[in-house]
């Protein structure tokens, strides 16, 4: 409801009061009441004006309330969407929003899985200040989250010092490019820890400890599902591919990235990689050392 300016509202109220009183006097031929018009006019005008102002004020407050509620709803929707994106792959969010009670389970024919683990983390945690250890982990994982977002890799979960990610789960994704993205992220993770984190003043003077990671990568079929209740759920990958990636990580040398033959076959088109056969085998999979070729 659009409100008129105050002067126009006053004039309108006066006009309405005059018309009502004059009509009443004329119809009933009570001309002797005409001298009382000013007094009656004041009463009628005052009541009419106050009633109109109250209605306008009520409409204004209702409009403001509805606008505030709409803004709050939109803000909460943005927050909910952002929160979902931090715990779920983007392709599953729409399904969850459309039917929160649905069982979200999906099988993927080919996914490249990355498993990362910090060597000696348990022993390191028992010797160092827990807050300092947490700060180190937080710095690492914050950087890793930025890497996965930049290269289109799905972060799956973190468990203690372990970090699990996989190639994009979007339908129609080029598996060679997806595997390449995961391998690049793995190498950049190691480069960050080896060249930046361990060289930082925090690690040298505060923590006084060097961090060493092992990363294993494998490609194969797996399944994804949402586990947990409606108030505490998370998306997780399962299947032999995830287990083999973890076993490859366990065989990995500190500061290196090991990949399976399946993953190697997917990324050989990229000449930037230097792939070395380690003459190792785990869970029936041959293992290869992955590095970037030196350009000089």
PDB file of C-alpha atoms in Angstrom:
ATOM      1  CA  UNK A   1       0.000   0.000   0.000  1.00  0.00           C
ATOM      2  CA  UNK A   2       1.487   3.334  -1.131  1.00  0.00           C
ATOM      3  CA  UNK A   3       1.132   6.072   1.525  1.00  0.00           C
ATOM      4  CA  UNK A   4       0.240   9.657   0.510  1.00  0.00           C
ATOM      5  CA  UNK A   5       2.230  12.610   1.863  1.00  0.00           C
ATOM      6  CA  UNK A   6       1.070  13.854   5.286  1.00  0.00           C
ATOM      7  CA  UNK A   7      -0.487  17.116   3.984  1.00  0.00           C
ATOM      8  CA  UNK A   8      -2.506  15.246   1.373  1.00  0.00           C
ATOM      9  CA  UNK A   9      -3.710  12.724   3.931  1.00  0.00           C
ATOM     10  CA  UNK A  10      -4.885  15.568   6.248  1.00  0.00           C
ATOM     11  CA  UNK A  11      -6.691  17.347   3.404  1.00  0.00           C
ATOM     12  CA  UNK A  12      -8.372  14.118   2.321  1.00  0.00           C
ATOM     13  CA  UNK A  13      -9.569  13.412   5.851  1.00  0.00           C
ATOM     14  CA  UNK A  14     -11.003  16.952   6.210  1.00  0.00           C
ATOM     15  CA  UNK A  15     -12.789  16.713   2.863  1.00  0.00           C
ATOM     16  CA  UNK A  16     -14.319  13.357   3.759  1.00  0.00           C
ATOM     17  CA  UNK A  17     -15.548  14.685   7.116  1.00  0.00           C
ATOM     18  CA  UNK A  18     -17.101  17.815   5.548  1.00  0.00           C
ATOM     19  CA  UNK A  19     -18.879  15.828   2.872  1.00  0.00           C
ATOM     20  CA  UNK A  20     -20.261  13.332   5.373  1.00  0.00           C
ATOM     21  CA  UNK A  21     -21.606  15.988   7.751  1.00  0.00           C
ATOM     22  CA  UNK A  22     -23.042  18.233   5.017  1.00  0.00           C
ATOM     23  CA  UNK A  23     -24.790  15.302   3.362  1.00  0.00           C
ATOM     24  CA  UNK A  24     -26.242  14.182   6.657  1.00  0.00           C
ATOM     25  CA  UNK A  25     -27.595  17.617   7.454  1.00  0.00           C
ATOM     26  CA  UNK A  26     -29.100  18.064   3.998  1.00  0.00           C
ATOM     27  CA  UNK A  27     -30.763  14.666   3.849  1.00  0.00           C
ATOM     28  CA  UNK A  28     -32.424  15.030   7.253  1.00  0.00           C
ATOM     29  CA  UNK A  29     -33.066  18.787   6.802  1.00  0.00           C
ATOM     30  CA  UNK A  30     -31.398  19.526  10.104  1.00  0.00           C
ATOM     31  CA  UNK A  31     -30.063  22.899   9.015  1.00  0.00           C
ATOM     32  CA  UNK A  32     -29.726  24.059  12.627  1.00  0.00           C
ATOM     33  CA  UNK A  33     -26.795  21.599  12.949  1.00  0.00           C
ATOM     34  CA  UNK A  34     -24.752  23.448  10.368  1.00  0.00           C
ATOM     35  CA  UNK A  35     -23.265  25.934  12.931  1.00  0.00           C
ATOM     36  CA  UNK A  36     -21.984  22.894  14.868  1.00  0.00           C
ATOM     37  CA  UNK A  37     -20.070  21.638  11.870  1.00  0.00           C
ATOM     38  CA  UNK A  38     -16.672  22.993  13.094  1.00  0.00           C
ATOM     39  CA  UNK A  39     -16.935  21.081  16.399  1.00  0.00           C
ATOM     40  CA  UNK A  40     -18.246  17.912  14.825  1.00  0.00           C
ATOM     41  CA  UNK A  41     -15.724  18.309  12.051  1.00  0.00           C
ATOM     42  CA  UNK A  42     -12.884  18.385  14.562  1.00  0.00           C
ATOM     43  CA  UNK A  43     -14.095  15.195  16.251  1.00  0.00           C
ATOM     44  CA  UNK A  44     -14.815  13.340  13.030  1.00  0.00           C
ATOM     45  CA  UNK A  45     -11.636  14.561  11.348  1.00  0.00           C
ATOM     46  CA  UNK A  46      -9.523  13.623  14.357  1.00  0.00           C
ATOM     47  CA  UNK A  47     -11.000  10.124  14.543  1.00  0.00           C
ATOM     48  CA  UNK A  48     -10.786   9.573  10.778  1.00  0.00           C
ATOM     49  CA  UNK A  49      -7.216  10.826  10.591  1.00  0.00           C
ATOM     50  CA  UNK A  50      -6.054   8.715  13.540  1.00  0.00           C
ATOM     51  CA  UNK A  51      -7.721   5.608  12.104  1.00  0.00           C
ATOM     52  CA  UNK A  52      -6.167   6.181   8.686  1.00  0.00           C
ATOM     53  CA  UNK A  53      -2.730   6.804  10.213  1.00  0.00           C
ATOM     54  CA  UNK A  54      -3.006   3.626  12.292  1.00  0.00           C
ATOM     55  CA  UNK A  55      -3.881   1.572   9.206  1.00  0.00           C
ATOM     56  CA  UNK A  56      -1.021   3.100   7.213  1.00  0.00           C
ATOM     57  CA  UNK A  57       1.388   2.489  10.069  1.00  0.00           C
ATOM     58  CA  UNK A  58       0.196  -1.117  10.317  1.00  0.00           C
ATOM     59  CA  UNK A  59       0.666  -1.618   6.558  1.00  0.00           C
ATOM     60  CA  UNK A  60       4.136  -0.104   6.756  1.00  0.00           C
ATOM     61  CA  UNK A  61       5.152  -2.348   9.649  1.00  0.00           C
ATOM     62  CA  UNK A  62       3.790  -5.409   7.854  1.00  0.00           C
ATOM     63  CA  UNK A  63       5.721  -4.527   4.683  1.00  0.00           C
ATOM     64  CA  UNK A  64       8.911  -4.005   6.671  1.00  0.00           C
ATOM     65  CA  UNK A  65       8.408  -7.281   8.544  1.00  0.00           C
ATOM     66  CA  UNK A  66       7.805  -9.238   5.346  1.00  0.00           C
ATOM     67  CA  UNK A  67      10.858  -7.653   3.698  1.00  0.00           C
ATOM     68  CA  UNK A  68      13.025  -8.492   6.708  1.00  0.00           C
ATOM     69  CA  UNK A  69      11.723 -12.073   6.776  1.00  0.00           C
ATOM     70  CA  UNK A  70      12.400 -12.462   3.039  1.00  0.00           C
ATOM     71  CA  UNK A  71      15.932 -11.129   3.494  1.00  0.00           C
ATOM     72  CA  UNK A  72      16.563 -13.469   6.439  1.00  0.00           C
ATOM     73  CA  UNK A  73      15.193 -16.427   4.473  1.00  0.00           C
ATOM     74  CA  UNK A  74      17.449 -15.633   1.522  1.00  0.00           C
ATOM     75  CA  UNK A  75      20.481 -15.255   3.805  1.00  0.00           C
ATOM     76  CA  UNK A  76      19.723 -18.548   5.570  1.00  0.00           C
ATOM     77  CA  UNK A  77      19.296 -20.223   2.190  1.00  0.00           C
ATOM     78  CA  UNK A  78      22.729 -18.962   1.106  1.00  0.00           C
ATOM     79  CA  UNK A  79      24.286 -20.175   4.359  1.00  0.00           C
ATOM     80  CA  UNK A  80      22.614 -23.587   4.042  1.00  0.00           C
ATOM     81  CA  UNK A  81      23.753 -23.928   0.443  1.00  0.00           C
ATOM     82  CA  UNK A  82      27.319 -23.005   1.387  1.00  0.00           C
ATOM     83  CA  UNK A  83      27.273 -25.448   4.299  1.00  0.00           C
ATOM     84  CA  UNK A  84      26.013 -28.264   2.088  1.00  0.00           C
ATOM     85  CA  UNK A  85      28.762 -27.594  -0.453  1.00  0.00           C
ATOM     86  CA  UNK A  86      31.374 -28.071   2.263  1.00  0.00           C
ATOM     87  CA  UNK A  87      30.156 -31.579   3.121  1.00  0.00           C
ATOM     88  CA  UNK A  88      28.569 -32.862  -0.095  1.00  0.00           C
ATOM     89  CA  UNK A  89      29.554 -33.093  -3.750  1.00  0.00           C
ATOM     90  CA  UNK A  90      27.604 -30.527  -5.767  1.00  0.00           C
ATOM     91  CA  UNK A  91      25.718 -33.138  -7.814  1.00  0.00           C
ATOM     92  CA  UNK A  92      24.080 -34.583  -4.671  1.00  0.00           C
ATOM     93  CA  UNK A  93      22.931 -31.294  -3.163  1.00  0.00           C
ATOM     94  CA  UNK A  94      19.917 -30.898  -5.472  1.00  0.00           C
ATOM     95  CA  UNK A  95      18.716 -34.402  -4.664  1.00  0.00           C
ATOM     96  CA  UNK A  96      18.996 -33.766  -0.944  1.00  0.00           C
ATOM     97  CA  UNK A  97      17.181 -30.432  -1.163  1.00  0.00           C
ATOM     98  CA  UNK A  98      14.345 -31.897  -3.247  1.00  0.00           C
ATOM     99  CA  UNK A  99      13.829 -34.849  -0.886  1.00  0.00           C
ATOM    100  CA  UNK A 100      15.680 -34.655   2.468  1.00  0.00           C
ATOM    101  CA  UNK A 101      14.383 -38.095   3.481  1.00  0.00           C
ATOM    102  CA  UNK A 102      15.698 -39.859   0.365  1.00  0.00           C
ATOM    103  CA  UNK A 103      18.496 -42.423   0.621  1.00  0.00           C
ATOM    104  CA  UNK A 104      21.315 -40.971  -1.452  1.00  0.00           C
ATOM    105  CA  UNK A 105      23.443 -43.807  -2.799  1.00  0.00           C
ATOM    106  CA  UNK A 106      25.195 -43.850  -6.145  1.00  0.00           C
ATOM    107  CA  UNK A 107      27.681 -46.083  -7.911  1.00  0.00           C
ATOM    108  CA  UNK A 108      30.467 -44.538  -9.977  1.00  0.00           C
ATOM    109  CA  UNK A 109      32.143 -46.593 -12.725  1.00  0.00           C
ATOM    110  CA  UNK A 110      35.475 -44.770 -12.589  1.00  0.00           C
ATOM    111  CA  UNK A 111      36.776 -42.418  -9.910  1.00  0.00           C
ATOM    112  CA  UNK A 112      40.337 -41.357  -9.068  1.00  0.00           C
ATOM    113  CA  UNK A 113      40.795 -41.397  -5.291  1.00  0.00           C
ATOM    114  CA  UNK A 114      43.518 -39.581  -3.329  1.00  0.00           C
ATOM    115  CA  UNK A 115      44.504 -40.745   0.158  1.00  0.00           C
ATOM    116  CA  UNK A 116      46.900 -38.567   2.209  1.00  0.00           C
ATOM    117  CA  UNK A 117      48.427 -39.331   5.593  1.00  0.00           C
ATOM    118  CA  UNK A 118      51.047 -37.608   7.765  1.00  0.00           C
ATOM    119  CA  UNK A 119      53.860 -39.898   8.840  1.00  0.00           C
ATOM    120  CA  UNK A 120      54.361 -40.260  12.591  1.00  0.00           C
ATOM    121  CA  UNK A 121      51.448 -37.967  13.373  1.00  0.00           C
ATOM    122  CA  UNK A 122      50.372 -39.860  16.496  1.00  0.00           C
ATOM    123  CA  UNK A 123      53.857 -39.756  18.010  1.00  0.00           C
ATOM    124  CA  UNK A 124      54.280 -36.106  17.008  1.00  0.00           C
ATOM    125  CA  UNK A 125      50.961 -35.170  18.616  1.00  0.00           C
ATOM    126  CA  UNK A 126      51.942 -36.804  21.906  1.00  0.00           C
ATOM    127  CA  UNK A 127      55.181 -34.809  22.088  1.00  0.00           C
ATOM    128  CA  UNK A 128      53.996 -31.388  20.946  1.00  0.00           C
ATOM    129  CA  UNK A 129      51.478 -28.835  22.158  1.00  0.00           C
ATOM    130  CA  UNK A 130      48.045 -29.938  20.819  1.00  0.00           C
ATOM    131  CA  UNK A 131      47.109 -26.382  19.861  1.00  0.00           C
ATOM    132  CA  UNK A 132      50.265 -26.004  17.755  1.00  0.00           C
ATOM    133  CA  UNK A 133      49.625 -29.324  16.049  1.00  0.00           C
ATOM    134  CA  UNK A 134      46.063 -28.244  15.292  1.00  0.00           C
ATOM    135  CA  UNK A 135      47.322 -24.967  13.827  1.00  0.00           C
ATOM    136  CA  UNK A 136      49.638 -26.895  11.509  1.00  0.00           C
ATOM    137  CA  UNK A 137      46.859 -29.237  10.375  1.00  0.00           C
ATOM    138  CA  UNK A 138      44.484 -26.325   9.894  1.00  0.00           C
ATOM    139  CA  UNK A 139      47.002 -24.454   7.725  1.00  0.00           C
ATOM    140  CA  UNK A 140      47.570 -27.544   5.602  1.00  0.00           C
ATOM    141  CA  UNK A 141      43.923 -28.467   5.132  1.00  0.00           C
ATOM    142  CA  UNK A 142      42.890 -24.889   4.388  1.00  0.00           C
ATOM    143  CA  UNK A 143      45.431 -24.815   1.566  1.00  0.00           C
ATOM    144  CA  UNK A 144      44.367 -28.275   0.360  1.00  0.00           C
ATOM    145  CA  UNK A 145      40.714 -27.166   0.282  1.00  0.00           C
ATOM    146  CA  UNK A 146      41.693 -24.227  -1.921  1.00  0.00           C
ATOM    147  CA  UNK A 147      43.614 -26.577  -4.237  1.00  0.00           C
ATOM    148  CA  UNK A 148      40.724 -29.007  -4.646  1.00  0.00           C
ATOM    149  CA  UNK A 149      38.320 -26.154  -5.366  1.00  0.00           C
ATOM    150  CA  UNK A 150      40.682 -24.638  -7.938  1.00  0.00           C
ATOM    151  CA  UNK A 151      41.248 -27.902  -9.835  1.00  0.00           C
ATOM    152  CA  UNK A 152      37.689 -29.225  -9.647  1.00  0.00           C
ATOM    153  CA  UNK A 153      38.560 -32.063  -7.282  1.00  0.00           C
ATOM    154  CA  UNK A 154      36.011 -33.237  -4.700  1.00  0.00           C
ATOM    155  CA  UNK A 155      37.098 -33.110  -1.079  1.00  0.00           C
ATOM    156  CA  UNK A 156      35.499 -36.122   0.606  1.00  0.00           C
ATOM    157  CA  UNK A 157      36.573 -36.037   4.236  1.00  0.00           C
ATOM    158  CA  UNK A 158      39.298 -35.475   6.800  1.00  0.00           C
ATOM    159  CA  UNK A 159      39.889 -37.928   9.639  1.00  0.00           C
ATOM    160  CA  UNK A 160      42.529 -36.757  12.074  1.00  0.00           C
ATOM    161  CA  UNK A 161      45.603 -36.207   9.921  1.00  0.00           C
ATOM    162  CA  UNK A 162      44.158 -38.036   6.892  1.00  0.00           C
ATOM    163  CA  UNK A 163      42.776 -36.173   3.881  1.00  0.00           C
ATOM    164  CA  UNK A 164      40.623 -37.924   1.260  1.00  0.00           C
ATOM    165  CA  UNK A 165      39.640 -36.444  -2.100  1.00  0.00           C
ATOM    166  CA  UNK A 166      38.547 -37.739  -5.489  1.00  0.00           C
ATOM    167  CA  UNK A 167      38.019 -36.703  -9.076  1.00  0.00           C
ATOM    168  CA  UNK A 168      34.880 -34.832 -10.075  1.00  0.00           C
ATOM    169  CA  UNK A 169      31.685 -36.870  -9.674  1.00  0.00           C
ATOM    170  CA  UNK A 170      29.862 -34.872 -12.334  1.00  0.00           C
ATOM    171  CA  UNK A 171      28.270 -36.978 -15.070  1.00  0.00           C
ATOM    172  CA  UNK A 172      30.165 -36.866 -18.355  1.00  0.00           C
ATOM    173  CA  UNK A 173      33.491 -35.788 -16.847  1.00  0.00           C
ATOM    174  CA  UNK A 174      36.564 -36.683 -18.916  1.00  0.00           C
ATOM    175  CA  UNK A 175      38.274 -39.305 -16.759  1.00  0.00           C
ATOM    176  CA  UNK A 176      41.733 -38.573 -18.149  1.00  0.00           C
ATOM    177  CA  UNK A 177      41.431 -34.902 -17.241  1.00  0.00           C
ATOM    178  CA  UNK A 178      39.921 -35.758 -13.864  1.00  0.00           C
ATOM    179  CA  UNK A 179      42.748 -38.166 -13.015  1.00  0.00           C
ATOM    180  CA  UNK A 180      45.256 -35.541 -14.139  1.00  0.00           C
ATOM    181  CA  UNK A 181      43.644 -32.959 -11.858  1.00  0.00           C
ATOM    182  CA  UNK A 182      43.848 -35.293  -8.851  1.00  0.00           C
ATOM    183  CA  UNK A 183      47.520 -36.086  -9.573  1.00  0.00           C
ATOM    184  CA  UNK A 184      48.360 -32.394  -9.921  1.00  0.00           C
ATOM    185  CA  UNK A 185      46.633 -31.649  -6.620  1.00  0.00           C
ATOM    186  CA  UNK A 186      48.617 -34.455  -4.957  1.00  0.00           C
ATOM    187  CA  UNK A 187      51.929 -33.058  -6.243  1.00  0.00           C
ATOM    188  CA  UNK A 188      50.981 -29.517  -5.222  1.00  0.00           C
ATOM    189  CA  UNK A 189      50.091 -30.753  -1.744  1.00  0.00           C
ATOM    190  CA  UNK A 190      53.556 -32.258  -1.366  1.00  0.00           C
ATOM    191  CA  UNK A 191      55.196 -29.141  -2.794  1.00  0.00           C
ATOM    192  CA  UNK A 192      53.334 -26.950  -0.306  1.00  0.00           C
ATOM    193  CA  UNK A 193      54.436 -29.048   2.675  1.00  0.00           C
ATOM    194  CA  UNK A 194      58.015 -29.649   1.522  1.00  0.00           C
ATOM    195  CA  UNK A 195      58.816 -26.175   0.214  1.00  0.00           C
ATOM    196  CA  UNK A 196      56.550 -23.788   2.133  1.00  0.00           C
ATOM    197  CA  UNK A 197      55.147 -25.271   5.327  1.00  0.00           C
ATOM    198  CA  UNK A 198      58.375 -26.913   6.516  1.00  0.00           C
ATOM    199  CA  UNK A 199      60.346 -23.782   5.619  1.00  0.00           C
ATOM    200  CA  UNK A 200      58.000 -21.463   7.513  1.00  0.00           C
ATOM    201  CA  UNK A 201      59.006 -19.751  10.789  1.00  0.00           C
ATOM    202  CA  UNK A 202      56.077 -21.487  12.468  1.00  0.00           C
ATOM    203  CA  UNK A 203      57.505 -24.946  11.767  1.00  0.00           C
ATOM    204  CA  UNK A 204      61.107 -23.960  12.487  1.00  0.00           C
ATOM    205  CA  UNK A 205      60.741 -21.856  15.625  1.00  0.00           C
ATOM    206  CA  UNK A 206      57.327 -22.707  17.099  1.00  0.00           C
ATOM    207  CA  UNK A 207      56.577 -26.328  16.274  1.00  0.00           C
ATOM    208  CA  UNK A 208      60.250 -27.229  15.763  1.00  0.00           C
ATOM    209  CA  UNK A 209      59.268 -30.262  13.767  1.00  0.00           C
ATOM    210  CA  UNK A 210      59.168 -31.210  10.096  1.00  0.00           C
ATOM    211  CA  UNK A 211      56.024 -32.597   8.498  1.00  0.00           C
ATOM    212  CA  UNK A 212      56.241 -35.557   6.076  1.00  0.00           C
ATOM    213  CA  UNK A 213      53.247 -36.761   4.050  1.00  0.00           C
ATOM    214  CA  UNK A 214      52.514 -39.864   2.031  1.00  0.00           C
ATOM    215  CA  UNK A 215      49.973 -39.759  -0.792  1.00  0.00           C
ATOM    216  CA  UNK A 216      48.465 -42.697  -2.678  1.00  0.00           C
ATOM    217  CA  UNK A 217      46.255 -42.402  -5.778  1.00  0.00           C
ATOM    218  CA  UNK A 218      44.191 -45.113  -7.469  1.00  0.00           C
ATOM    219  CA  UNK A 219      41.437 -45.170 -10.076  1.00  0.00           C
ATOM    220  CA  UNK A 220      38.510 -47.567 -10.261  1.00  0.00           C
ATOM    221  CA  UNK A 221      34.817 -48.072  -9.485  1.00  0.00           C
ATOM    222  CA  UNK A 222      33.377 -47.054  -6.137  1.00  0.00           C
ATOM    223  CA  UNK A 223      30.143 -45.995  -4.525  1.00  0.00           C
ATOM    224  CA  UNK A 224      29.098 -42.877  -2.675  1.00  0.00           C
ATOM    225  CA  UNK A 225      26.448 -42.467  -0.007  1.00  0.00           C
ATOM    226  CA  UNK A 226      25.300 -40.180   2.745  1.00  0.00           C
ATOM    227  CA  UNK A 227      25.803 -41.749   6.147  1.00  0.00           C
ATOM    228  CA  UNK A 228      24.331 -40.563   9.430  1.00  0.00           C
ATOM    229  CA  UNK A 229      21.081 -39.016  10.621  1.00  0.00           C
ATOM    230  CA  UNK A 230      19.436 -35.851   9.368  1.00  0.00           C
ATOM    231  CA  UNK A 231      21.229 -33.729  11.988  1.00  0.00           C
ATOM    232  CA  UNK A 232      24.692 -35.264  11.652  1.00  0.00           C
ATOM    233  CA  UNK A 233      25.444 -36.644   8.218  1.00  0.00           C
ATOM    234  CA  UNK A 234      28.356 -36.759   5.809  1.00  0.00           C
ATOM    235  CA  UNK A 235      29.094 -38.016   2.342  1.00  0.00           C
ATOM    236  CA  UNK A 236      31.611 -40.822   2.017  1.00  0.00           C
ATOM    237  CA  UNK A 237      33.123 -43.016  -0.689  1.00  0.00           C
ATOM    238  CA  UNK A 238      33.478 -46.749  -0.326  1.00  0.00           C
ATOM    239  CA  UNK A 239      34.661 -49.767  -2.257  1.00  0.00           C
ATOM    240  CA  UNK A 240      37.916 -51.486  -3.154  1.00  0.00           C
ATOM    241  CA  UNK A 241      39.209 -48.419  -5.015  1.00  0.00           C
ATOM    242  CA  UNK A 242      39.271 -46.413  -1.798  1.00  0.00           C
ATOM    243  CA  UNK A 243      40.965 -49.269   0.063  1.00  0.00           C
ATOM    244  CA  UNK A 244      43.630 -49.746  -2.629  1.00  0.00           C
ATOM    245  CA  UNK A 245      44.410 -46.005  -2.669  1.00  0.00           C
ATOM    246  CA  UNK A 246      44.991 -46.227   1.083  1.00  0.00           C
ATOM    247  CA  UNK A 247      47.271 -49.276   0.701  1.00  0.00           C
ATOM    248  CA  UNK A 248      49.286 -47.470  -1.980  1.00  0.00           C
ATOM    249  CA  UNK A 249      49.639 -44.527   0.403  1.00  0.00           C
ATOM    250  CA  UNK A 250      50.941 -46.862   3.114  1.00  0.00           C
ATOM    251  CA  UNK A 251      53.729 -48.054   0.753  1.00  0.00           C
ATOM    252  CA  UNK A 252      54.625 -44.508  -0.250  1.00  0.00           C
ATOM    253  CA  UNK A 253      57.940 -42.874   0.678  1.00  0.00           C
ATOM    254  CA  UNK A 254      57.735 -39.690   2.784  1.00  0.00           C
ATOM    255  CA  UNK A 255      57.240 -36.580   0.677  1.00  0.00           C
ATOM    256  CA  UNK A 256      56.283 -38.527  -2.459  1.00  0.00           C
ATOM    257  CA  UNK A 257      53.177 -39.444  -4.471  1.00  0.00           C
ATOM    258  CA  UNK A 258      52.540 -43.041  -5.539  1.00  0.00           C
ATOM    259  CA  UNK A 259      49.949 -44.008  -8.140  1.00  0.00           C
ATOM    260  CA  UNK A 260      48.542 -47.253  -9.495  1.00  0.00           C
ATOM    261  CA  UNK A 261      48.939 -48.541 -13.046  1.00  0.00           C
ATOM    262  CA  UNK A 262      45.299 -47.704 -13.817  1.00  0.00           C
ATOM    263  CA  UNK A 263      45.877 -44.088 -12.829  1.00  0.00           C
ATOM    264  CA  UNK A 264      49.178 -44.022 -14.710  1.00  0.00           C
ATOM    265  CA  UNK A 265      47.500 -45.220 -17.910  1.00  0.00           C
ATOM    266  CA  UNK A 266      44.973 -42.374 -17.662  1.00  0.00           C
ATOM    267  CA  UNK A 267      47.567 -39.599 -17.305  1.00  0.00           C
ATOM    268  CA  UNK A 268      50.336 -40.740 -19.694  1.00  0.00           C
ATOM    269  CA  UNK A 269      49.023 -38.345 -22.352  1.00  0.00           C
ATOM    270  CA  UNK A 270      50.318 -35.482 -20.169  1.00  0.00           C
ATOM    271  CA  UNK A 271      54.022 -35.124 -20.908  1.00  0.00           C
ATOM    272  CA  UNK A 272      54.589 -32.959 -17.828  1.00  0.00           C
ATOM    273  CA  UNK A 273      54.579 -36.020 -15.568  1.00  0.00           C
ATOM    274  CA  UNK A 274      57.635 -38.087 -14.749  1.00  0.00           C
ATOM    275  CA  UNK A 275      56.447 -41.611 -13.872  1.00  0.00           C
ATOM    276  CA  UNK A 276      58.831 -44.208 -12.455  1.00  0.00           C
ATOM    277  CA  UNK A 277      58.045 -47.894 -11.927  1.00  0.00           C
ATOM    278  CA  UNK A 278      58.770 -48.764  -8.270  1.00  0.00           C
ATOM    279  CA  UNK A 279      58.640 -52.528  -8.870  1.00  0.00           C
ATOM    280  CA  UNK A 280      56.163 -52.765  -6.039  1.00  0.00           C
ATOM    281  CA  UNK A 281      52.716 -54.268  -5.896  1.00  0.00           C
ATOM    282  CA  UNK A 282      49.864 -54.037  -3.396  1.00  0.00           C
ATOM    283  CA  UNK A 283      46.377 -55.521  -3.591  1.00  0.00           C
ATOM    284  CA  UNK A 284      47.226 -56.716  -7.099  1.00  0.00           C
ATOM    285  CA  UNK A 285      48.125 -53.211  -8.311  1.00  0.00           C
ATOM    286  CA  UNK A 286      51.522 -52.124  -9.588  1.00  0.00           C
ATOM    287  CA  UNK A 287      52.847 -48.945  -7.998  1.00  0.00           C
ATOM    288  CA  UNK A 288      54.546 -46.013  -9.708  1.00  0.00           C
ATOM    289  CA  UNK A 289      56.298 -42.917  -8.388  1.00  0.00           C
ATOM    290  CA  UNK A 290      54.790 -39.681  -9.706  1.00  0.00           C
ATOM    291  CA  UNK A 291      56.714 -36.442 -10.120  1.00  0.00           C
ATOM    292  CA  UNK A 292      56.725 -33.426 -12.390  1.00  0.00           C
ATOM    293  CA  UNK A 293      59.426 -33.250 -15.027  1.00  0.00           C
ATOM    294  CA  UNK A 294      62.047 -30.609 -14.490  1.00  0.00           C
ATOM    295  CA  UNK A 295      62.019 -27.934 -17.158  1.00  0.00           C
ATOM    296  CA  UNK A 296      65.693 -27.074 -16.774  1.00  0.00           C
TER     297      UNK A 296
END
